PDB file of C-alpha atoms in Angstrom:
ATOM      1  CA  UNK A 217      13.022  12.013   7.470  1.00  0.00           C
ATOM      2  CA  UNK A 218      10.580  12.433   4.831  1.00  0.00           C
ATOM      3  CA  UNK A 219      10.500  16.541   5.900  1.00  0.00           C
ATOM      4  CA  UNK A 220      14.192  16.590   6.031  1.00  0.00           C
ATOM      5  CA  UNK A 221      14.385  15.178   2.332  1.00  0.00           C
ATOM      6  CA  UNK A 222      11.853  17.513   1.170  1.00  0.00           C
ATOM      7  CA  UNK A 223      13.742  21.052   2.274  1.00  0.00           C
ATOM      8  CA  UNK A 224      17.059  19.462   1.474  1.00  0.00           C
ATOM      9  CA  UNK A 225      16.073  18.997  -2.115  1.00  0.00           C
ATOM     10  CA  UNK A 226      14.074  22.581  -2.118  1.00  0.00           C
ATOM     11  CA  UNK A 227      15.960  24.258  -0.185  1.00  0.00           C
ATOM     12  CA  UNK A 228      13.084  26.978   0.805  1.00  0.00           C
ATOM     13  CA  UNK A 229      11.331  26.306   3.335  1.00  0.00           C
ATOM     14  CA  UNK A 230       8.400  27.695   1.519  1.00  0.00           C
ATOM     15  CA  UNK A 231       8.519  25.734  -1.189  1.00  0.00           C
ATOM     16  CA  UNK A 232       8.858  22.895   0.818  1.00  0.00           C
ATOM     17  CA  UNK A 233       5.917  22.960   3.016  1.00  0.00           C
ATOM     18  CA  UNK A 234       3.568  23.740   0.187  1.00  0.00           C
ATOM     19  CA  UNK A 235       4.828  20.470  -1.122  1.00  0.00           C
ATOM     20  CA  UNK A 236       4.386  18.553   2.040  1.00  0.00           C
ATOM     21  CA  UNK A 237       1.189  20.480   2.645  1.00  0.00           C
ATOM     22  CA  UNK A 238       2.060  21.412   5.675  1.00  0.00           C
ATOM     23  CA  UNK A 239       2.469  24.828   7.136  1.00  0.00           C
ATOM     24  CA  UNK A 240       6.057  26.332   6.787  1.00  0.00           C
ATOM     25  CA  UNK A 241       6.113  26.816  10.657  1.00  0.00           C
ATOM     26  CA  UNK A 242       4.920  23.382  11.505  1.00  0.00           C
ATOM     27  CA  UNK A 243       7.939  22.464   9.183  1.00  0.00           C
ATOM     28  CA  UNK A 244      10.368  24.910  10.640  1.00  0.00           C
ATOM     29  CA  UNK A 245       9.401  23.146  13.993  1.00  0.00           C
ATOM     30  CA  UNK A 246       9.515  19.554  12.609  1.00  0.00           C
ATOM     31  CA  UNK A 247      12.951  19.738  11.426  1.00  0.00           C
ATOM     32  CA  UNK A 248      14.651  21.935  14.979  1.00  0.00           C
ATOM     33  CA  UNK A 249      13.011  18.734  16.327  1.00  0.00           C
ATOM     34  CA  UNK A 250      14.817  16.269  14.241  1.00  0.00           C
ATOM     35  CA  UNK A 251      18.222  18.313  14.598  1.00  0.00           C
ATOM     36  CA  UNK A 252      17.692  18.327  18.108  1.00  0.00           C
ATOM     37  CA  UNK A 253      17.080  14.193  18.241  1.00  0.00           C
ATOM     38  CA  UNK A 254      19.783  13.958  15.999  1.00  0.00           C
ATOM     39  CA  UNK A 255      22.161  15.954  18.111  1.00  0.00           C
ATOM     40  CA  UNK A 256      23.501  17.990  14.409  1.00  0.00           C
ATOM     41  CA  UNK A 257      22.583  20.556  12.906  1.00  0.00           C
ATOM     42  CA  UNK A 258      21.145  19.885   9.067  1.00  0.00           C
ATOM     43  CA  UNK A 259      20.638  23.027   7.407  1.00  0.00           C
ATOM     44  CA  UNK A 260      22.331  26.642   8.066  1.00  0.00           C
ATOM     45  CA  UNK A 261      19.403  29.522   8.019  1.00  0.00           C
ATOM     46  CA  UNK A 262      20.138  33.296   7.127  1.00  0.00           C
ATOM     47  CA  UNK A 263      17.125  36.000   5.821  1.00  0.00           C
ATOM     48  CA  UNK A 264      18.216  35.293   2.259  1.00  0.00           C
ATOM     49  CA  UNK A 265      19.263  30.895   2.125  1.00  0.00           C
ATOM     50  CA  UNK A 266      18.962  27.629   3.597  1.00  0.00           C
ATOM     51  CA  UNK A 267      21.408  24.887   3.107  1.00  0.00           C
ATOM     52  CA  UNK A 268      22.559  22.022   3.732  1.00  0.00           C
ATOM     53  CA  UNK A 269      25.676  21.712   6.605  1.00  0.00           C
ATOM     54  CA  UNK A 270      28.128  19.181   6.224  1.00  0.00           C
ATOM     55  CA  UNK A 271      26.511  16.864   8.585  1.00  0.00           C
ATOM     56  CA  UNK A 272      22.874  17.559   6.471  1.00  0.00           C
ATOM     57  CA  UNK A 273      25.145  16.411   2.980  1.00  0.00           C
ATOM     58  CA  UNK A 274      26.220  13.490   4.811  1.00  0.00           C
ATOM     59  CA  UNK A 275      22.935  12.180   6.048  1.00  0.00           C
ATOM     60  CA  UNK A 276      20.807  12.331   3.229  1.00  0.00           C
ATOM     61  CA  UNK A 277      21.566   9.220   1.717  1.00  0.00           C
ATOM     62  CA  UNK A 278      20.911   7.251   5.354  1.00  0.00           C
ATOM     63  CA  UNK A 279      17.702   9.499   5.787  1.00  0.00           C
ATOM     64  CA  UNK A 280      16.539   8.429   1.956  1.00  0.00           C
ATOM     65  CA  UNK A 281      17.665   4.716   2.620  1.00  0.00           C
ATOM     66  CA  UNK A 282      15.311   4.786   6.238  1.00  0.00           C
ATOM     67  CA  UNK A 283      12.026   6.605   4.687  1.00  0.00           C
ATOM     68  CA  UNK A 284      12.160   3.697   1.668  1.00  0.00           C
ATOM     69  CA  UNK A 285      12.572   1.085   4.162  1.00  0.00           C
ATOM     70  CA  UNK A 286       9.764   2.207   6.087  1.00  0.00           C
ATOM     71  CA  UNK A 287       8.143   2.032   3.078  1.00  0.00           C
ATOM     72  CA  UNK A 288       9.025  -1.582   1.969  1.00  0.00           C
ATOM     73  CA  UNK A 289       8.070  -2.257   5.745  1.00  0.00           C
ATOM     74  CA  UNK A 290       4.255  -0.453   5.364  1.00  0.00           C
ATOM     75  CA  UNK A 291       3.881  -2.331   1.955  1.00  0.00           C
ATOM     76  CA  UNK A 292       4.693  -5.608   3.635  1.00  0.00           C
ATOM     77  CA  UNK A 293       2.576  -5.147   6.885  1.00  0.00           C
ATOM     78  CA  UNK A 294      -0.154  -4.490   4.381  1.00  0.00           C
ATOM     79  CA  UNK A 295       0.377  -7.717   2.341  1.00  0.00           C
ATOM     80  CA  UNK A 296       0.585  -9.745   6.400  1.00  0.00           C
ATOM     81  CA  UNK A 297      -2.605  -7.930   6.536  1.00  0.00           C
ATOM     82  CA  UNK A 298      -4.551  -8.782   4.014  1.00  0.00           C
ATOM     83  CA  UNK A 299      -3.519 -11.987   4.209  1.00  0.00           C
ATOM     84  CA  UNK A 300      -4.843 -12.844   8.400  1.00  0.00           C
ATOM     85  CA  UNK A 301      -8.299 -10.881   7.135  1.00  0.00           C
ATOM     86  CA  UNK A 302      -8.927 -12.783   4.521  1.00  0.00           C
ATOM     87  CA  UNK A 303      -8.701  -9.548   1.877  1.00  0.00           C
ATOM     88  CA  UNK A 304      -7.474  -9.090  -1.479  1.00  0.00           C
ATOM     89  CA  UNK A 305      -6.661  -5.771  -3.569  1.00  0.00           C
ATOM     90  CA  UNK A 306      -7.560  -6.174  -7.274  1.00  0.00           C
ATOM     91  CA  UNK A 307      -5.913  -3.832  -9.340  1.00  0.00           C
ATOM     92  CA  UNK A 308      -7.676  -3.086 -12.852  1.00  0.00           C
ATOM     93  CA  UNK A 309      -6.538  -0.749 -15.958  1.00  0.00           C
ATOM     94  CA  UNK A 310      -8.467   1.315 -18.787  1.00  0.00           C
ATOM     95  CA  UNK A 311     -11.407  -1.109 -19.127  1.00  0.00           C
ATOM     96  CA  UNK A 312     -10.410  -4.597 -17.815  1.00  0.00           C
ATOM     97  CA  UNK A 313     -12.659  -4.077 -14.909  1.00  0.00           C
ATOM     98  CA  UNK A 314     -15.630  -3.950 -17.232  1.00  0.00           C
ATOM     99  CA  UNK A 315     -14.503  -7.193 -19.462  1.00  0.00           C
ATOM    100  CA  UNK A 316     -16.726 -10.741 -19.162  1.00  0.00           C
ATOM    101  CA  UNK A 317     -13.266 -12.563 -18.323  1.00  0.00           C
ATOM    102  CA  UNK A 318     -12.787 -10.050 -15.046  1.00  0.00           C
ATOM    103  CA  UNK A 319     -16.335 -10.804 -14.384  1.00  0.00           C
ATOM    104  CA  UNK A 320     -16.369 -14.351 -14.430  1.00  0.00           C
ATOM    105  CA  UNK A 321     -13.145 -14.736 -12.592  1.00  0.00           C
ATOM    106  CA  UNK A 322     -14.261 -12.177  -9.918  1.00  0.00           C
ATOM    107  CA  UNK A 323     -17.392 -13.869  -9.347  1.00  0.00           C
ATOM    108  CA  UNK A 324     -15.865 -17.401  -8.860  1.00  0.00           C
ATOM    109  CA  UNK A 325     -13.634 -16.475  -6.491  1.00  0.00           C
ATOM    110  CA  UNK A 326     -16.564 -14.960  -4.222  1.00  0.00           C
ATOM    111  CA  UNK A 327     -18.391 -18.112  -4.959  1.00  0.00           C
ATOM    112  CA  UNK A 328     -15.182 -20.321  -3.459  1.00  0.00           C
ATOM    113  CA  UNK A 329     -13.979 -17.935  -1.210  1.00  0.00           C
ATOM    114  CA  UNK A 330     -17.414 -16.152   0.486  1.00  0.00           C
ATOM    115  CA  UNK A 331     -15.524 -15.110   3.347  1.00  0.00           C
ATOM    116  CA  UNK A 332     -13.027 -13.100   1.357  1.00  0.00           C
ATOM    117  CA  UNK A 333     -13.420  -9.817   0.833  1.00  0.00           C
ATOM    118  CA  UNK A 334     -12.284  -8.096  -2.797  1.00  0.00           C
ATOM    119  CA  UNK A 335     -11.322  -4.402  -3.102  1.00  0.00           C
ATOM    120  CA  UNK A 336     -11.374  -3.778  -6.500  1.00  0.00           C
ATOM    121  CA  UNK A 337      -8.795  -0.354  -7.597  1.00  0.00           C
ATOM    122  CA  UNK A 338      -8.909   1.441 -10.458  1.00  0.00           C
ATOM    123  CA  UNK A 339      -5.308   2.131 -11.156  1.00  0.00           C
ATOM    124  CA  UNK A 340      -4.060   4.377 -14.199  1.00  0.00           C
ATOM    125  CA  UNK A 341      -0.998   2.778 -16.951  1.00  0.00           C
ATOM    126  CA  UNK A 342       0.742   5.374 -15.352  1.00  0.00           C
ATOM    127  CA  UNK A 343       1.404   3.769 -12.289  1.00  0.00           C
ATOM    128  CA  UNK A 344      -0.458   0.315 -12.464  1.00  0.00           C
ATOM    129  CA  UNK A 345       2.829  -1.836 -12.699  1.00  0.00           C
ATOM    130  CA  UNK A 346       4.312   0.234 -10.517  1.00  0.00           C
ATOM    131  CA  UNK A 347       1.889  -0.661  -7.845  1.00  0.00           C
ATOM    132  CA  UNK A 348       1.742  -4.373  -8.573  1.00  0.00           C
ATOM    133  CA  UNK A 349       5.247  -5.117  -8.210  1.00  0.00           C
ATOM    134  CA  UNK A 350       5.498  -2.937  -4.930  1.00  0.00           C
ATOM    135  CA  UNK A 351       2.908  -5.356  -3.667  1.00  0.00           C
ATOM    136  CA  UNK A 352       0.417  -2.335  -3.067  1.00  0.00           C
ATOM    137  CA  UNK A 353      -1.314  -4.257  -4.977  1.00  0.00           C
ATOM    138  CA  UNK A 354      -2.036  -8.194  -4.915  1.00  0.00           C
ATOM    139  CA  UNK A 355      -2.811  -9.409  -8.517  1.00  0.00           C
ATOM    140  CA  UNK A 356      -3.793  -6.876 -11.797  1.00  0.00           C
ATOM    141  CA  UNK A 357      -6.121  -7.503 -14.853  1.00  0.00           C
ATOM    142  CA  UNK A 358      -4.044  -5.700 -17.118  1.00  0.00           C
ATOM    143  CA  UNK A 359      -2.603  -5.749 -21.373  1.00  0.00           C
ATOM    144  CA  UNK A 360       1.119  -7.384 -21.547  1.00  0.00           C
ATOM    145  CA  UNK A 361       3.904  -6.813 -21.966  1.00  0.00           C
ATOM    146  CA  UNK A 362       5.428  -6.468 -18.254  1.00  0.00           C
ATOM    147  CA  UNK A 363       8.601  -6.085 -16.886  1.00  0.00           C
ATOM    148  CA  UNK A 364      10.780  -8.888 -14.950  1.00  0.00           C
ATOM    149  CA  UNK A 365       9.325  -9.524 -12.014  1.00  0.00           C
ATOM    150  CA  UNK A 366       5.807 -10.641 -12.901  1.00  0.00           C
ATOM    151  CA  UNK A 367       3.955 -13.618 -13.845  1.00  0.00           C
ATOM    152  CA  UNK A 368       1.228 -13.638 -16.001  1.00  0.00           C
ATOM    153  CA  UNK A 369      -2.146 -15.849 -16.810  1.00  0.00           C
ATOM    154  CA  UNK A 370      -3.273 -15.129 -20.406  1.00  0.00           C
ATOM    155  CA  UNK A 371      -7.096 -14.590 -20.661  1.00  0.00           C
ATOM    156  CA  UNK A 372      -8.296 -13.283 -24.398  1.00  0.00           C
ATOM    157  CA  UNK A 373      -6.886 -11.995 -27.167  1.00  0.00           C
ATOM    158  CA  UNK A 374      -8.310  -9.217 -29.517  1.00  0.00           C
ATOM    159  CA  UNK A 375      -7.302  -6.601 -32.130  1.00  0.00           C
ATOM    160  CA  UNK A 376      -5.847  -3.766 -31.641  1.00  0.00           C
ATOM    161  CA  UNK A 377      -7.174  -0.274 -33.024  1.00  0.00           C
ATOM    162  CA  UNK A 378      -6.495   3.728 -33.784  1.00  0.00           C
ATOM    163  CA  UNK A 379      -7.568   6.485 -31.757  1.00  0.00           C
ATOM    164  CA  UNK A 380      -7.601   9.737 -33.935  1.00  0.00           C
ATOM    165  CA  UNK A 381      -9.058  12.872 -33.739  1.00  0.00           C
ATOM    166  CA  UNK A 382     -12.279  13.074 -35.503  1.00  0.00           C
ATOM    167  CA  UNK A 383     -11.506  15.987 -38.184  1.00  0.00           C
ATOM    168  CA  UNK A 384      -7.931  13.735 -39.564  1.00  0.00           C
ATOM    169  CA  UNK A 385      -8.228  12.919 -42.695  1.00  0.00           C
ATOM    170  CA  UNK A 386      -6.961   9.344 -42.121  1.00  0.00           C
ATOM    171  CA  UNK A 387     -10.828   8.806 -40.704  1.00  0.00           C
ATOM    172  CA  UNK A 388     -12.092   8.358 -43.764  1.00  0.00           C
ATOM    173  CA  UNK A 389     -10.665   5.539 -44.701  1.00  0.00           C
ATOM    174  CA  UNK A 390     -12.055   2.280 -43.695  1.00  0.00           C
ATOM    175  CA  UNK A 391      -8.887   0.347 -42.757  1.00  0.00           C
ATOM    176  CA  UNK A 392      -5.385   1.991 -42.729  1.00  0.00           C
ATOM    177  CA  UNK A 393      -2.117   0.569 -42.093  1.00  0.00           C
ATOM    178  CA  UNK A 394       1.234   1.593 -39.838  1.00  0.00           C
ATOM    179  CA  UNK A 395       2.763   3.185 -43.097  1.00  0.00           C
ATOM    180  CA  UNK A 396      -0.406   5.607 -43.052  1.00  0.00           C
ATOM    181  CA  UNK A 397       0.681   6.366 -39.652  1.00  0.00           C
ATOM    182  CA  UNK A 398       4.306   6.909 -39.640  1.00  0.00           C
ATOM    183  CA  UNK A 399       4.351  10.379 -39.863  1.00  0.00           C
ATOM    184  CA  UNK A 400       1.366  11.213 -36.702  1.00  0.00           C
ATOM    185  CA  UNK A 401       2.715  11.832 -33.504  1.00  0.00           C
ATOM    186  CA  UNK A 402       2.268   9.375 -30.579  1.00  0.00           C
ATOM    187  CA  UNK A 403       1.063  10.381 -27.023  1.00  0.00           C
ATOM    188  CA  UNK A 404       3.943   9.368 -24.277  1.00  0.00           C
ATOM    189  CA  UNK A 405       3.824   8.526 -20.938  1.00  0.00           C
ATOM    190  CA  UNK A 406       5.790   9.425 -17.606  1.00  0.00           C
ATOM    191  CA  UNK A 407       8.721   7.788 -17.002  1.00  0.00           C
ATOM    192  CA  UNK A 408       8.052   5.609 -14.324  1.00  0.00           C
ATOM    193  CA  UNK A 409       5.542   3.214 -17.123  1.00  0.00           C
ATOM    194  CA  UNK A 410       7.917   0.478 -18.253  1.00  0.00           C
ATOM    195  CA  UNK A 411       9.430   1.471 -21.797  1.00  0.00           C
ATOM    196  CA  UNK A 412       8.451  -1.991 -22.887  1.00  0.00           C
ATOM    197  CA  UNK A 413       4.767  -1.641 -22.147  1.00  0.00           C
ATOM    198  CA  UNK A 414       4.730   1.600 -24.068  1.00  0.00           C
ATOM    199  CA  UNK A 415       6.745   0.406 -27.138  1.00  0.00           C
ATOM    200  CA  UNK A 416       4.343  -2.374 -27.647  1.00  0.00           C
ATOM    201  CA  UNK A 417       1.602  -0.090 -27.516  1.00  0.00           C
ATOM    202  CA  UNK A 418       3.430   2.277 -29.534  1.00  0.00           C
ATOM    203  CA  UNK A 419       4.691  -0.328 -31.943  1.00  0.00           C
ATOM    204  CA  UNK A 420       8.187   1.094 -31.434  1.00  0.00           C
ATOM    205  CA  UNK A 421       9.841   0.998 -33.724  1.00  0.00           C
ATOM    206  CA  UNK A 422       7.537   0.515 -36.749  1.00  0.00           C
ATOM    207  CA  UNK A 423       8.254  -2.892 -39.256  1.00  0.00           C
ATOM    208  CA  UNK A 424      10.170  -0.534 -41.687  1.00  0.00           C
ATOM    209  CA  UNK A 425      12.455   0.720 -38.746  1.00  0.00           C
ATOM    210  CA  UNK A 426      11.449   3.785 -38.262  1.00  0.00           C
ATOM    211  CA  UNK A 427      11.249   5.248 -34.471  1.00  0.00           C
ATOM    212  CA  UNK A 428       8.013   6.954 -33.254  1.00  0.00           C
ATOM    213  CA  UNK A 429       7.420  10.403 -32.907  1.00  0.00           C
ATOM    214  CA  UNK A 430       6.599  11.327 -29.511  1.00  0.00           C
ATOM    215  CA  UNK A 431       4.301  14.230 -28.311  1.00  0.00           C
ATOM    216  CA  UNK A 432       2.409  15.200 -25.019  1.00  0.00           C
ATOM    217  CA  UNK A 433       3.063  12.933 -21.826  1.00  0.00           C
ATOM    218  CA  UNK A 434      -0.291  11.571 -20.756  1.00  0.00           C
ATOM    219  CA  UNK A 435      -1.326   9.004 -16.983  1.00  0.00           C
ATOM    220  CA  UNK A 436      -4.935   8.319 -17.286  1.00  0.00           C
ATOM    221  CA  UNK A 437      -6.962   7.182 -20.243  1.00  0.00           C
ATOM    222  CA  UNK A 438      -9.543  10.157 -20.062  1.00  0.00           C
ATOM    223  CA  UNK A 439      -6.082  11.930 -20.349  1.00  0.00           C
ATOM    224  CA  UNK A 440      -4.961  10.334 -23.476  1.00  0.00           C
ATOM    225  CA  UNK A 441      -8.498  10.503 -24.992  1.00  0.00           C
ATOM    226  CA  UNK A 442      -8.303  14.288 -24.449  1.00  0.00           C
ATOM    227  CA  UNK A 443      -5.025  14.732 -25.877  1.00  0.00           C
ATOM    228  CA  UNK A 444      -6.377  12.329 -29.349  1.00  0.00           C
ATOM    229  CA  UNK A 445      -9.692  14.934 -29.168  1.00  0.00           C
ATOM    230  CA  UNK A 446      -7.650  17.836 -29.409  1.00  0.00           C
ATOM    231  CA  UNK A 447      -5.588  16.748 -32.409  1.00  0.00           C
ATOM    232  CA  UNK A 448      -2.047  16.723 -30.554  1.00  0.00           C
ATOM    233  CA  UNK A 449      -1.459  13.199 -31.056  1.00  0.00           C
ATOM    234  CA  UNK A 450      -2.748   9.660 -31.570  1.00  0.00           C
ATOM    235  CA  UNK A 451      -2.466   6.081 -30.095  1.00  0.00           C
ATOM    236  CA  UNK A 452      -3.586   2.386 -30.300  1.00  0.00           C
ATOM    237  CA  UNK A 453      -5.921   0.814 -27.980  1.00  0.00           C
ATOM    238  CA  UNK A 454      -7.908  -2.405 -27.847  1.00  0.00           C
ATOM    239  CA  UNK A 455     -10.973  -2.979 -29.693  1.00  0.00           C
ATOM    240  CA  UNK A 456     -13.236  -2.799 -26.926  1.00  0.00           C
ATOM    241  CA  UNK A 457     -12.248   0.907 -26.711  1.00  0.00           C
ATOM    242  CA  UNK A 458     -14.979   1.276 -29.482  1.00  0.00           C
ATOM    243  CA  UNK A 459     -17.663   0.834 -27.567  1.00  0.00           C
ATOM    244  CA  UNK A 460     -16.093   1.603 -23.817  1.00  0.00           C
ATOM    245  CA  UNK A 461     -14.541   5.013 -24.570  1.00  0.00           C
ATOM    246  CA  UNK A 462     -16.685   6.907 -27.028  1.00  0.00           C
ATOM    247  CA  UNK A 463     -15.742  10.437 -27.001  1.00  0.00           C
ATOM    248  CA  UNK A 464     -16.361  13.209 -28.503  1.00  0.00           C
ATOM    249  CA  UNK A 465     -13.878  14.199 -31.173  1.00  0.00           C
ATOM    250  CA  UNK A 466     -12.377  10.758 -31.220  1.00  0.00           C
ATOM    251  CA  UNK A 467     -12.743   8.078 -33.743  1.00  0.00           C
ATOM    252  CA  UNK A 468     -11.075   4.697 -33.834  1.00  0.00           C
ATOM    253  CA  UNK A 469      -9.986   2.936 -36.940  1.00  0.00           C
ATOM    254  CA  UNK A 470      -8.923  -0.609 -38.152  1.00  0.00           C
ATOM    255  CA  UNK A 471      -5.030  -1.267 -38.867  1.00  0.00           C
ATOM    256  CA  UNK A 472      -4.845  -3.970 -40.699  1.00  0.00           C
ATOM    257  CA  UNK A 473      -1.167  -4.631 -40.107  1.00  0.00           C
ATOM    258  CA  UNK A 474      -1.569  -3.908 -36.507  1.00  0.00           C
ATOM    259  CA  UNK A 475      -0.706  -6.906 -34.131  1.00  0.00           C
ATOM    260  CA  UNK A 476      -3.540  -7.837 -31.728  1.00  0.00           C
ATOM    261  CA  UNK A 477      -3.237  -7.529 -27.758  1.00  0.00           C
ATOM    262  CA  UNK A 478      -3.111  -9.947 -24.813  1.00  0.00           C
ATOM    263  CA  UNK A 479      -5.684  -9.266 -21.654  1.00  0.00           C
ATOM    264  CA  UNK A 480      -3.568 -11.235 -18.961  1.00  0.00           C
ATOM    265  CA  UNK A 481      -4.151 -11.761 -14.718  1.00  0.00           C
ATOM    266  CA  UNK A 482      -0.585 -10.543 -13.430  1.00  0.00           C
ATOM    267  CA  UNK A 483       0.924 -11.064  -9.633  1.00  0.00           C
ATOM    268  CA  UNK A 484       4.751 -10.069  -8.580  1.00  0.00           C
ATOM    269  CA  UNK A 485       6.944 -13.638  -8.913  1.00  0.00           C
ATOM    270  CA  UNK A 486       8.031 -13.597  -5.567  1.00  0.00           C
ATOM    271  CA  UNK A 487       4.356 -13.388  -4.336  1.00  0.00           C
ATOM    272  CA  UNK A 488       2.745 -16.200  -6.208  1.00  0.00           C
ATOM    273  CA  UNK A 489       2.093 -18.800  -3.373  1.00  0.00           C
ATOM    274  CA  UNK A 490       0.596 -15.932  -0.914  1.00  0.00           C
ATOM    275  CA  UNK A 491      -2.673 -17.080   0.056  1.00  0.00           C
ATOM    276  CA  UNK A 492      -4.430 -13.759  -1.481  1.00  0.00           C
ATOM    277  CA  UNK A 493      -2.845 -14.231  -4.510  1.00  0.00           C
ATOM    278  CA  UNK A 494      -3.098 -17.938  -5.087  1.00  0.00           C
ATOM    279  CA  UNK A 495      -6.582 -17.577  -4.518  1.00  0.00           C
ATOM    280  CA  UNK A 496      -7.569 -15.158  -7.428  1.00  0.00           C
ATOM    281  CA  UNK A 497      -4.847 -17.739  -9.750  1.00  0.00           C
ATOM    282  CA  UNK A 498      -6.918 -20.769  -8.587  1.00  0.00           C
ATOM    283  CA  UNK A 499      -9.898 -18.717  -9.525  1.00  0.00           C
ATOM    284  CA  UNK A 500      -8.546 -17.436 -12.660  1.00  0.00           C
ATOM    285  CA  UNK A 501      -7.670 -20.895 -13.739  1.00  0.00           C
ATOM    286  CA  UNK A 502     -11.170 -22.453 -12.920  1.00  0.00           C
ATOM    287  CA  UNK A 503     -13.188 -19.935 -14.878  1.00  0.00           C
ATOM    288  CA  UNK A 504     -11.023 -20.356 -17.785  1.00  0.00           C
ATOM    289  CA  UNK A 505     -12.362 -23.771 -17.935  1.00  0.00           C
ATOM    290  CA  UNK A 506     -15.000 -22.479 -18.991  1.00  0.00           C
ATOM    291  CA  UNK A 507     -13.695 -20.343 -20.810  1.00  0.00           C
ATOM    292  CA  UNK A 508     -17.493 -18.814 -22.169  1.00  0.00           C
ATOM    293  CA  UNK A 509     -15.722 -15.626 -23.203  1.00  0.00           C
ATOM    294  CA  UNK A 510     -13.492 -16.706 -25.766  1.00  0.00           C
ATOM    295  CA  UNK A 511     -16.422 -18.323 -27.542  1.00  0.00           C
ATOM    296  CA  UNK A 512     -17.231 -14.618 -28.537  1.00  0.00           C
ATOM    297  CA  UNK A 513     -15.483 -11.563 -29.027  1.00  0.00           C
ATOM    298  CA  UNK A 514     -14.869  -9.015 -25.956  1.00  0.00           C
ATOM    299  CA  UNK A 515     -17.213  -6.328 -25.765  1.00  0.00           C
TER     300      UNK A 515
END
């Protein structure tokens, strides 16, 4: 199905095999067999075109609708799975998985649950909510807001900052505010990242109503320090960035006017009272008690 999607949207059976890393006979042979199961032809050859037959336009939608069921069905056997072997998948973003409330949590939960095993995965803001409310992942450490659809645990609090390239001009000012920015571009992101996470981050639009400028699309956070470096736009991250992501060509500034940000535990709704997942809340909750981190600042 999957093969079938691919040349029906490329309709080159070069094309689509480099995209499905596959050879373009293997694919040739893949999708005679699929015809040939399917008792219809899918896709009229010459030297010159390939194309979709009547019966290929028809199908497309049921073969789409089967290879995302199959995966729903692969991201639900996983969840069944983790749960009966007593393992959970920790999702983390930029720096959460370095910060003393990830820590303290993490190592409470081994302490209560020794027989449970923790993957920790570095995910990037491209796709971390993504994965959490597919349930690829069980429960995130991650910066609010989110989307409908999950739950959060608030953990710390602390400012927000300015990445800018070194050689702007606006470094050399101690503190600025967001009417020294108004006129620097701001780094995007794909489309898949919830608009509402990137607004906040953005501060879209600004308090005198002005919408943000938009620039290069960036995933990853060595990606976004890159694109700072190189003087092609700028962005806000937590204060912790000062010390965590020192680059070269990059320099962070205070905004005074700049509301602070939220480190949070997240989970999907629905999955809440799944054993994994009620585990690292209980966890969560209990080291909060103790709460030692808020009694300082985050690194």
């Amino acid at each position: 199905m999957r093969l079938f999607l691919a040349l029906g949207e490329e309709l080159h059976f070069g094309r689509a095999a480099a995209r499905l890393h596959i050879s373009q006979p293997t694919l040739s042979r893949q999708i005679q067999d699929l015809e040939r199961r399917l008792g219809v032809p899918l896709f009229s050859r010459d030297s010159r075109s390939v194309t979709l037959t009547d019966a290929g336009r028809a199908l497309v939608d049921e073969a789409r609708a089967t290879v995302e069921a199959m995966d729903r069905l692969r991201v639900s056997a996983g969840q069944w799975a983790r749960t009966l072997s007593a393992h959970v998948v920790v999702g983390t973003v930029g720096a959460e998985a370095a910060m003393p409330y990830t820590h303290a949590i993490l190592e409470h939960l081994r302490t209560v649950h020794p027989a449970l095993t923790v993957e920790i995965r570095t995910l990037s803001f491209a796709e971390h909510l993504v994965r959490l409310l597919s349930g690829d992942i069980d429960v995130a450490f991650l910066r609010p807001p989110v989307p409908a659809g999950v739950e959060l645990l608030e953990l710390a609090t602390e400012p927000r900052i300015a990445c800018l390239a070194a050689d702007d001009p606006l470094t050399r000012r101690p503190t600025l505010s967001l009417a020294d920015l108004g006129e620097r571009v701001f780094v995007d992101v794909p489309p898949e990242v919830p608009r509402v996470w990137w607004d906040f981050w953005a501060v879209d639009p600004r308090p005198d109503g002005r919408r943000v400028r938009y620039g290069p699309v960036v995933s990853d956070m060595e990606g976004l320090l890159h694109t700072v470096a190189s003087g092609q736009g700028i962005c806000f991250l937590p204060a912790a960035a000062r010390e965590l992501f020192p680059r070269p060509g990059v320099r962070y500034v205070d905004v005074m006017d700049l509301s602070p940000t939220v480190s949070a535990l997240g989970w999907p709704t629905g999955h809440r009272d799944r054993p994994a997942v009620r585990a690292v809340r209980e966890a969560a909750t209990a080291a909060m008690s103790a709460a030692r981190w808020k009694q300082r600042p985050p690194l």
